[in-house]
Coordinates of N, CA, C and O in Angstrom, one line a residue:
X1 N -3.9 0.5 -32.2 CA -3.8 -0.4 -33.4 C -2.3 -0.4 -33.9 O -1.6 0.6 -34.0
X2 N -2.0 -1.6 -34.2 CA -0.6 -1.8 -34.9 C -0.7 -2.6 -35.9 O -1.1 -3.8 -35.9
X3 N -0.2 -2.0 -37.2 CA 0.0 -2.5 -38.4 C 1.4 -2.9 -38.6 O 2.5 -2.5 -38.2
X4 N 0.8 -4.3 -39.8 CA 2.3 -4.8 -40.5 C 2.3 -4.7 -41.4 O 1.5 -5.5 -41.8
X5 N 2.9 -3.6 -42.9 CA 2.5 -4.1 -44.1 C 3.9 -4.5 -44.7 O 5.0 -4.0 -44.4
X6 N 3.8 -5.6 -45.5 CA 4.6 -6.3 -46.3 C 4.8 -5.9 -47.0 O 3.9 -5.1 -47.3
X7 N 6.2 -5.9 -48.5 CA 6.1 -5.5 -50.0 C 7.2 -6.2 -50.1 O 7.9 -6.5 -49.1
X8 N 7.6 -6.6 -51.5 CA 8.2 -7.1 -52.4 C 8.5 -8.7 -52.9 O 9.3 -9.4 -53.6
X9 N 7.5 -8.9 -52.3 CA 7.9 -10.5 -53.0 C 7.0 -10.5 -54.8 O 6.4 -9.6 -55.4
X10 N 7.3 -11.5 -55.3 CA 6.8 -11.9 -56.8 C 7.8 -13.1 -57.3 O 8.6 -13.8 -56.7
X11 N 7.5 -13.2 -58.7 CA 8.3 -14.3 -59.3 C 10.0 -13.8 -59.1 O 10.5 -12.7 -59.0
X12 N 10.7 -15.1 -59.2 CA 11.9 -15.3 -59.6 C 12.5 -16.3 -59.9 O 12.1 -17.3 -59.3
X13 N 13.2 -16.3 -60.5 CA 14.3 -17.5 -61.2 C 15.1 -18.3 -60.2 O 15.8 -17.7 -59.4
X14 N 14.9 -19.5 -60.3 CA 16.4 -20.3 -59.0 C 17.5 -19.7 -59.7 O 17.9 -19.4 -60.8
X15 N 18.0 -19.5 -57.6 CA 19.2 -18.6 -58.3 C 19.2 -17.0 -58.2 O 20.2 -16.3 -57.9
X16 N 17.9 -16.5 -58.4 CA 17.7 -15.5 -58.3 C 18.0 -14.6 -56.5 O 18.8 -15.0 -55.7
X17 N 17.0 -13.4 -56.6 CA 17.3 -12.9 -55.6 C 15.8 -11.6 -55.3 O 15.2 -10.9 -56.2
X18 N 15.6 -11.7 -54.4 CA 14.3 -10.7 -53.7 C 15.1 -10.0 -52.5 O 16.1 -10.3 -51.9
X19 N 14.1 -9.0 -52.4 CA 14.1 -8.1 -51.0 C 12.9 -8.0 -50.7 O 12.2 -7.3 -51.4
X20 N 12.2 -8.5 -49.6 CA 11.5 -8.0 -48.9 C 11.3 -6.9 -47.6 O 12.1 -6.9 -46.7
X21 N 10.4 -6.1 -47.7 CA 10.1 -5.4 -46.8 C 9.3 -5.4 -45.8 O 8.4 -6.2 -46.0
X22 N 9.2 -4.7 -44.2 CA 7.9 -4.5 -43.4 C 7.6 -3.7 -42.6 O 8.1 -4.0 -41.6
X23 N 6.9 -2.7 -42.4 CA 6.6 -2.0 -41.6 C 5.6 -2.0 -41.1 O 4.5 -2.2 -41.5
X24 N 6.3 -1.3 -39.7 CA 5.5 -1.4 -38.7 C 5.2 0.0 -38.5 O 6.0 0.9 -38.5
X25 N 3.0 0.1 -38.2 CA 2.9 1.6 -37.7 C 2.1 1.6 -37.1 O 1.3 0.6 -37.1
X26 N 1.9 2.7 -36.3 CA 0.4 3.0 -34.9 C 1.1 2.9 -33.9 O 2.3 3.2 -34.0
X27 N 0.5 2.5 -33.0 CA 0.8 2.7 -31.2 C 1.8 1.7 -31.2 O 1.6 0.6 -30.8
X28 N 3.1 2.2 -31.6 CA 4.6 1.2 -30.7 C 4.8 2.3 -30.1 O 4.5 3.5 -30.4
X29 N 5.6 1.7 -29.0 CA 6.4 2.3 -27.9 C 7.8 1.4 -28.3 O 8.8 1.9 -28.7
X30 N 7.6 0.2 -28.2 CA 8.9 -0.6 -28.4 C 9.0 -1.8 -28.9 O 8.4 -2.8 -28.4
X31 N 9.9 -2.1 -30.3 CA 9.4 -3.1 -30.8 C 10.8 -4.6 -30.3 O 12.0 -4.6 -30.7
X32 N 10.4 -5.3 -29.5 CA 11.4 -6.2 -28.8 C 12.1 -7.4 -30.4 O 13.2 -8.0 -30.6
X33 N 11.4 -7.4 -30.9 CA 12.2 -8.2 -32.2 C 11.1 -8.3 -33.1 O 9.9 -8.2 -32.8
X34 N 11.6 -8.5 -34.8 CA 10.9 -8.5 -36.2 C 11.1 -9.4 -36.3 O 11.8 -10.0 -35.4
X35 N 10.7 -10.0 -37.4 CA 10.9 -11.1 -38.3 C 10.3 -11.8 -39.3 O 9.2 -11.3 -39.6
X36 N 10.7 -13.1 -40.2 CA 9.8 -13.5 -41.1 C 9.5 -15.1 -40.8 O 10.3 -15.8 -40.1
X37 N 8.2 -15.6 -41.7 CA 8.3 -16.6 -41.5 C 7.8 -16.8 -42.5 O 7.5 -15.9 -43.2
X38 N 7.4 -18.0 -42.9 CA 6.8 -18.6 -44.5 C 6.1 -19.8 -44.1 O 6.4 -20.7 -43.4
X39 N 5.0 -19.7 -44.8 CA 4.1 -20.9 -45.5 C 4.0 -21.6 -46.6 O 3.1 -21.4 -47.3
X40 N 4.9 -22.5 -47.0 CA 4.4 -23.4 -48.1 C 3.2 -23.9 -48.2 O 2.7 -23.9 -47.1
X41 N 2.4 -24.4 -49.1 CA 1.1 -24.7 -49.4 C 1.5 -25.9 -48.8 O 2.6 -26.4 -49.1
X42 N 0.7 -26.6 -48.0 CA 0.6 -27.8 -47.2 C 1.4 -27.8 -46.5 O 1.9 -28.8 -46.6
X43 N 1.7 -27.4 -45.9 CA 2.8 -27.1 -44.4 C 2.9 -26.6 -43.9 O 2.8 -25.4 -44.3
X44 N 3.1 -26.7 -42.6 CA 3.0 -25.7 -41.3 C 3.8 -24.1 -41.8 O 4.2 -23.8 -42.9
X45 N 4.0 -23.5 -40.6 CA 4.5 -22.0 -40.8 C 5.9 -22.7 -40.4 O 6.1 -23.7 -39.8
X46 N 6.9 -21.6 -41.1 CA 7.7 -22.3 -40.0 C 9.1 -20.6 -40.0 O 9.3 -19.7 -40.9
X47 N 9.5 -20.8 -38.8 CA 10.3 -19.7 -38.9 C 11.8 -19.6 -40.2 O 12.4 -20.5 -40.7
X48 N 11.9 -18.3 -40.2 CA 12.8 -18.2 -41.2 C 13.9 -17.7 -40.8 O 15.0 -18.2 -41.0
X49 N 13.7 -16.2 -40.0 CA 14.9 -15.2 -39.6 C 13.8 -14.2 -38.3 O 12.6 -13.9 -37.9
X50 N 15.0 -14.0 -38.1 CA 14.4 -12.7 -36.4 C 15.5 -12.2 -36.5 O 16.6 -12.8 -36.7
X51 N 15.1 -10.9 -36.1 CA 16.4 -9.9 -35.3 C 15.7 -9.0 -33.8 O 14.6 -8.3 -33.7
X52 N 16.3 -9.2 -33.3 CA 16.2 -8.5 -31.8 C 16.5 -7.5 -31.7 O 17.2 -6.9 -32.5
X53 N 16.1 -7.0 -30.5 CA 16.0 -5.4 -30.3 C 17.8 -5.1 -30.1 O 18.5 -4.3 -30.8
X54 N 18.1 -5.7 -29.6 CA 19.7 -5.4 -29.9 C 21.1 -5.7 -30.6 O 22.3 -5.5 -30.5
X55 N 20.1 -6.3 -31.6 CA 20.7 -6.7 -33.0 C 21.5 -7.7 -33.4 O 22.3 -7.8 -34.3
X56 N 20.8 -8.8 -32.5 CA 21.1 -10.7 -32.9 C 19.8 -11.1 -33.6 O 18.6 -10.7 -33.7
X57 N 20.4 -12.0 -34.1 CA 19.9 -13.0 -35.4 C 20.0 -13.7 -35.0 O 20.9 -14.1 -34.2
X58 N 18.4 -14.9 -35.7 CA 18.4 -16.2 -35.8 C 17.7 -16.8 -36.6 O 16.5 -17.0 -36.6
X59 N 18.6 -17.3 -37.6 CA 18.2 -17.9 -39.0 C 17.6 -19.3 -39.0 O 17.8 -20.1 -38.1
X60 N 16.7 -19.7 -39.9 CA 16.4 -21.3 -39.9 C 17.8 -21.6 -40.5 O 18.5 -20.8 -41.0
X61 N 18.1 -23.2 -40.2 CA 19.2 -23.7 -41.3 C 19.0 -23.5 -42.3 O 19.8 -22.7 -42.8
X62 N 18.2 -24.0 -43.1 CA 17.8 -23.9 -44.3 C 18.0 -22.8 -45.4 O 18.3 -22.9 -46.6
X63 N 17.8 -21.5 -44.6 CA 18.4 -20.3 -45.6 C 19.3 -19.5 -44.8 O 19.1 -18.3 -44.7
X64 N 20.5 -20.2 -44.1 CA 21.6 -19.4 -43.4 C 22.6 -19.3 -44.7 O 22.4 -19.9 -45.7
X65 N 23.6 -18.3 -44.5 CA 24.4 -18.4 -46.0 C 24.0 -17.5 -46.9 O 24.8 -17.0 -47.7
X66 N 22.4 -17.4 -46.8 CA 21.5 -17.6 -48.4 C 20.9 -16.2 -47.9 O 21.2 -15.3 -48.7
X67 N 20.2 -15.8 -47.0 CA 19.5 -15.0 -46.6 C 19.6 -13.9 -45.5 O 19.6 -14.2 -44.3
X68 N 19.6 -13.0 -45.8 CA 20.1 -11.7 -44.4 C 19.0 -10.7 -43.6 O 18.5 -9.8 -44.3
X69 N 18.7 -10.8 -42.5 CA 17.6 -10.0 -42.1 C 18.3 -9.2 -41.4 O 19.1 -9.6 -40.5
X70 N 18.3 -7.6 -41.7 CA 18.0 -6.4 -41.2 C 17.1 -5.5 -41.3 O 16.2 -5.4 -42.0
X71 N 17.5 -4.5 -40.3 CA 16.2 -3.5 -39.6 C 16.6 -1.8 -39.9 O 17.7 -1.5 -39.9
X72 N 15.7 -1.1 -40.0 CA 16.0 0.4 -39.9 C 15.2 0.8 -38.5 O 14.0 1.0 -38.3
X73 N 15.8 0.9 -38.0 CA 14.9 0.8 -36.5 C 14.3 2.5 -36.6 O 13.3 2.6 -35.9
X74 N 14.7 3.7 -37.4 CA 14.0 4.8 -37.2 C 13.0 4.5 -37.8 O 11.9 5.0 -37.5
X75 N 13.0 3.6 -38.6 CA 11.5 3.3 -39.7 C 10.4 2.2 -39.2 O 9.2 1.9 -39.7
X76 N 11.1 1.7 -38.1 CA 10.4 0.3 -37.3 C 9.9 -0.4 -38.6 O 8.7 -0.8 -38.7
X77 N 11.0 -0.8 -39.7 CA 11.3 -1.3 -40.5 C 12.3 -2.7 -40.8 O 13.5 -2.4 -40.8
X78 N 12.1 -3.8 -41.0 CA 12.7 -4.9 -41.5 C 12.7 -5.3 -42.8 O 11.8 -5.2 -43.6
X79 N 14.0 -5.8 -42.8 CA 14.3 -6.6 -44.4 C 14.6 -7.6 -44.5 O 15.3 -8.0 -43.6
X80 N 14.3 -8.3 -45.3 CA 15.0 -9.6 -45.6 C 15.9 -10.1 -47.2 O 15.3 -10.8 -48.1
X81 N 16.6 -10.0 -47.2 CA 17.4 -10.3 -48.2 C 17.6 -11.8 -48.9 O 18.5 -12.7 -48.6
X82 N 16.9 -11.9 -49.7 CA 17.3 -13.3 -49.8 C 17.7 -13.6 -51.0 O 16.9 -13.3 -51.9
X83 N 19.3 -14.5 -51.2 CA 20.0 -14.4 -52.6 C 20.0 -16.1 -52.9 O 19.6 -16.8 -51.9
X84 N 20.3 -16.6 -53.9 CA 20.4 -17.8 -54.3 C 19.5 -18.3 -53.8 O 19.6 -19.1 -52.9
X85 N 18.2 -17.9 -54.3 CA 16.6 -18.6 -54.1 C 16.5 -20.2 -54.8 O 17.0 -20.4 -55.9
X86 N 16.0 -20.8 -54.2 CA 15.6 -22.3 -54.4 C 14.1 -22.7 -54.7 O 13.2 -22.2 -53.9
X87 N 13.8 -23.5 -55.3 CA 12.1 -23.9 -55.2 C 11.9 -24.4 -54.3 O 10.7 -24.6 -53.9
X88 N 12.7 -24.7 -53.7 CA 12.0 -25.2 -51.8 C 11.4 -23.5 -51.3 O 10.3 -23.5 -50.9
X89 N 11.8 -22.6 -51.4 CA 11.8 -21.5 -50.7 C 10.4 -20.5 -51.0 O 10.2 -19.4 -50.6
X90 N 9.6 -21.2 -51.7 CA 8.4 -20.7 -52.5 C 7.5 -21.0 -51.5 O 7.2 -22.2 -51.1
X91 N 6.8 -19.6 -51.1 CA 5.9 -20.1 -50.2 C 5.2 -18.5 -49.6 O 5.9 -17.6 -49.8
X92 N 4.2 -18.3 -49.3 CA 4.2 -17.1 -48.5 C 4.7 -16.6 -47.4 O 4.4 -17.1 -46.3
X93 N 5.7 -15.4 -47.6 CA 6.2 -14.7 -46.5 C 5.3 -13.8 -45.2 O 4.5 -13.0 -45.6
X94 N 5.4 -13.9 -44.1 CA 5.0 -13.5 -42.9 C 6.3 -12.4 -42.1 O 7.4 -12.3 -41.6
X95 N 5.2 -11.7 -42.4 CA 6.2 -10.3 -41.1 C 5.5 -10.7 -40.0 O 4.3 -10.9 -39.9
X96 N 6.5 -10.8 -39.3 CA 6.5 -10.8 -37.4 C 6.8 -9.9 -36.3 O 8.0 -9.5 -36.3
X97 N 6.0 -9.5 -35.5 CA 7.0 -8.4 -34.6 C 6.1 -8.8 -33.2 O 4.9 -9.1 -33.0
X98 N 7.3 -8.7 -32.2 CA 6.6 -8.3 -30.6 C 7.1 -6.8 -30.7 O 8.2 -6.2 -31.0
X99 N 5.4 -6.3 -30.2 CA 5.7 -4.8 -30.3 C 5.0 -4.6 -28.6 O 4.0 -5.1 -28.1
X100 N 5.8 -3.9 -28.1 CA 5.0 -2.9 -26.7 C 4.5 -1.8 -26.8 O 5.2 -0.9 -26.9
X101 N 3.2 -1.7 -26.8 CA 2.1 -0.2 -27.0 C 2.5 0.8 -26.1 O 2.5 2.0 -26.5
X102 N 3.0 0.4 -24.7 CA 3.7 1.4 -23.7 C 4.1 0.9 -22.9 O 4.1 -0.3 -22.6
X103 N 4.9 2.0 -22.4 CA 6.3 1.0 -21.6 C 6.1 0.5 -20.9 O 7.1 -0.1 -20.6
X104 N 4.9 0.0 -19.9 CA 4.4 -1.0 -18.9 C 4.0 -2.1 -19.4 O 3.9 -3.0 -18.6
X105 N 3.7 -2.4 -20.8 CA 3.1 -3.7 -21.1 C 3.9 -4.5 -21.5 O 5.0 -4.1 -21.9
X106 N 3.5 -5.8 -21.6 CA 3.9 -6.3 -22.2 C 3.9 -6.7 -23.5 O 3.0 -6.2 -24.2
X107 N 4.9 -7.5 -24.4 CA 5.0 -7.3 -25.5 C 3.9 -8.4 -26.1 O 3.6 -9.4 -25.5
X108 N 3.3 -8.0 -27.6 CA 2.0 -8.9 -28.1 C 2.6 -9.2 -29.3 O 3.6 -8.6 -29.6
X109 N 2.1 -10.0 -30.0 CA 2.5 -10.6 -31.3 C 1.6 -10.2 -32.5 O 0.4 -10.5 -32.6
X110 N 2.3 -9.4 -33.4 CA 1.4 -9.2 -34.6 C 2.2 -10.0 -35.8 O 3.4 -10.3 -35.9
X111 N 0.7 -10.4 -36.9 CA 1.4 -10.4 -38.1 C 0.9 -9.6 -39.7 O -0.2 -9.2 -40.0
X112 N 2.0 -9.5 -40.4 CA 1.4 -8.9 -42.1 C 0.4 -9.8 -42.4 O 0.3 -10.9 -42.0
X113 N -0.3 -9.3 -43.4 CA -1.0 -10.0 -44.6 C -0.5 -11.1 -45.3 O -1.1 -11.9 -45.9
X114 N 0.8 -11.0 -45.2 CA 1.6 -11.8 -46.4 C 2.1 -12.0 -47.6 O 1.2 -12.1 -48.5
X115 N 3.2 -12.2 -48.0 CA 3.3 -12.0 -49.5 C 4.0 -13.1 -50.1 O 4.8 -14.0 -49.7
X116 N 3.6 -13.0 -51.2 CA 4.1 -14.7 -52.1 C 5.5 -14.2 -52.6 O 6.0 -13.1 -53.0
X117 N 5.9 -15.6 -52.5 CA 7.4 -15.5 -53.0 C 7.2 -16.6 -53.9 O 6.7 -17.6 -53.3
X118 N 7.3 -16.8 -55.3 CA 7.5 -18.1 -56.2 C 8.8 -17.9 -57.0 O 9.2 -17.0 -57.8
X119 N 9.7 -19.6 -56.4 CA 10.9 -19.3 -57.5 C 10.3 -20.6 -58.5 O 9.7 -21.6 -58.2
X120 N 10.6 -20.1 -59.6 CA 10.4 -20.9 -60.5 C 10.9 -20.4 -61.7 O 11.1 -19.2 -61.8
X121 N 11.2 -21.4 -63.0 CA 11.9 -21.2 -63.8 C 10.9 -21.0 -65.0 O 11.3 -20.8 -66.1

């Protein structure tokens, strides 16, 4: 079994600023890339940020500039940083990971529970 748990989203002000968290725990062998993605209410998922096992990035447009994803890889941990929040940006957050159970397999897609992010004034 492989777990995602999420932490830190809640209210904030446009303008504002959050950190989110994720970890990952149970049977990894190797996690090939993290990441987040978001749900607005009536809209698809859509990606936000990824970082790779060798430590490239890929941002939506939308929050490049604005938002920074890093990893603690002893912690099979990801972050996401996100400053000068917008009311577009309100939506629930998704932790993402391809994780490998052992070194022969291939890699599977898990996700968190999710956590709300609302900017609002």
């Amino acid at each position: 079994q492989v777990h995602l748990v999420e932490s830190g989203g809640g209210l904030v002000q446009p303008g504002g600023s959050l950190r989110l968290s994720c970890a990952a725990s149970g049977s990894i062998f190797s996690i090939d890339a993290m990441g987040w993605y978001r749900q607005a209410q009536g809209k698809q998922r859509e990606l936000v940020a990824l970082i790779f096992s060798g430590g490239s990035t890929n941002y939506a447009d939308s929050v490049k500039d604005r938002f920074t994803i890093s990893e603690d890889n002893a912690k099979n941990t990801v972050y996401l940083q996100m400053n000068s929040l917008k009311s577009e940006d309100t939506a629930v957050y998704y932790c993402n990971a391809l994780i490998r159970r052992t070194s022969g397999a291939l890699p599977s897609n898990y996700w968190g529970q999710g956590t709300q992010v609302t900017v609002s004034s």
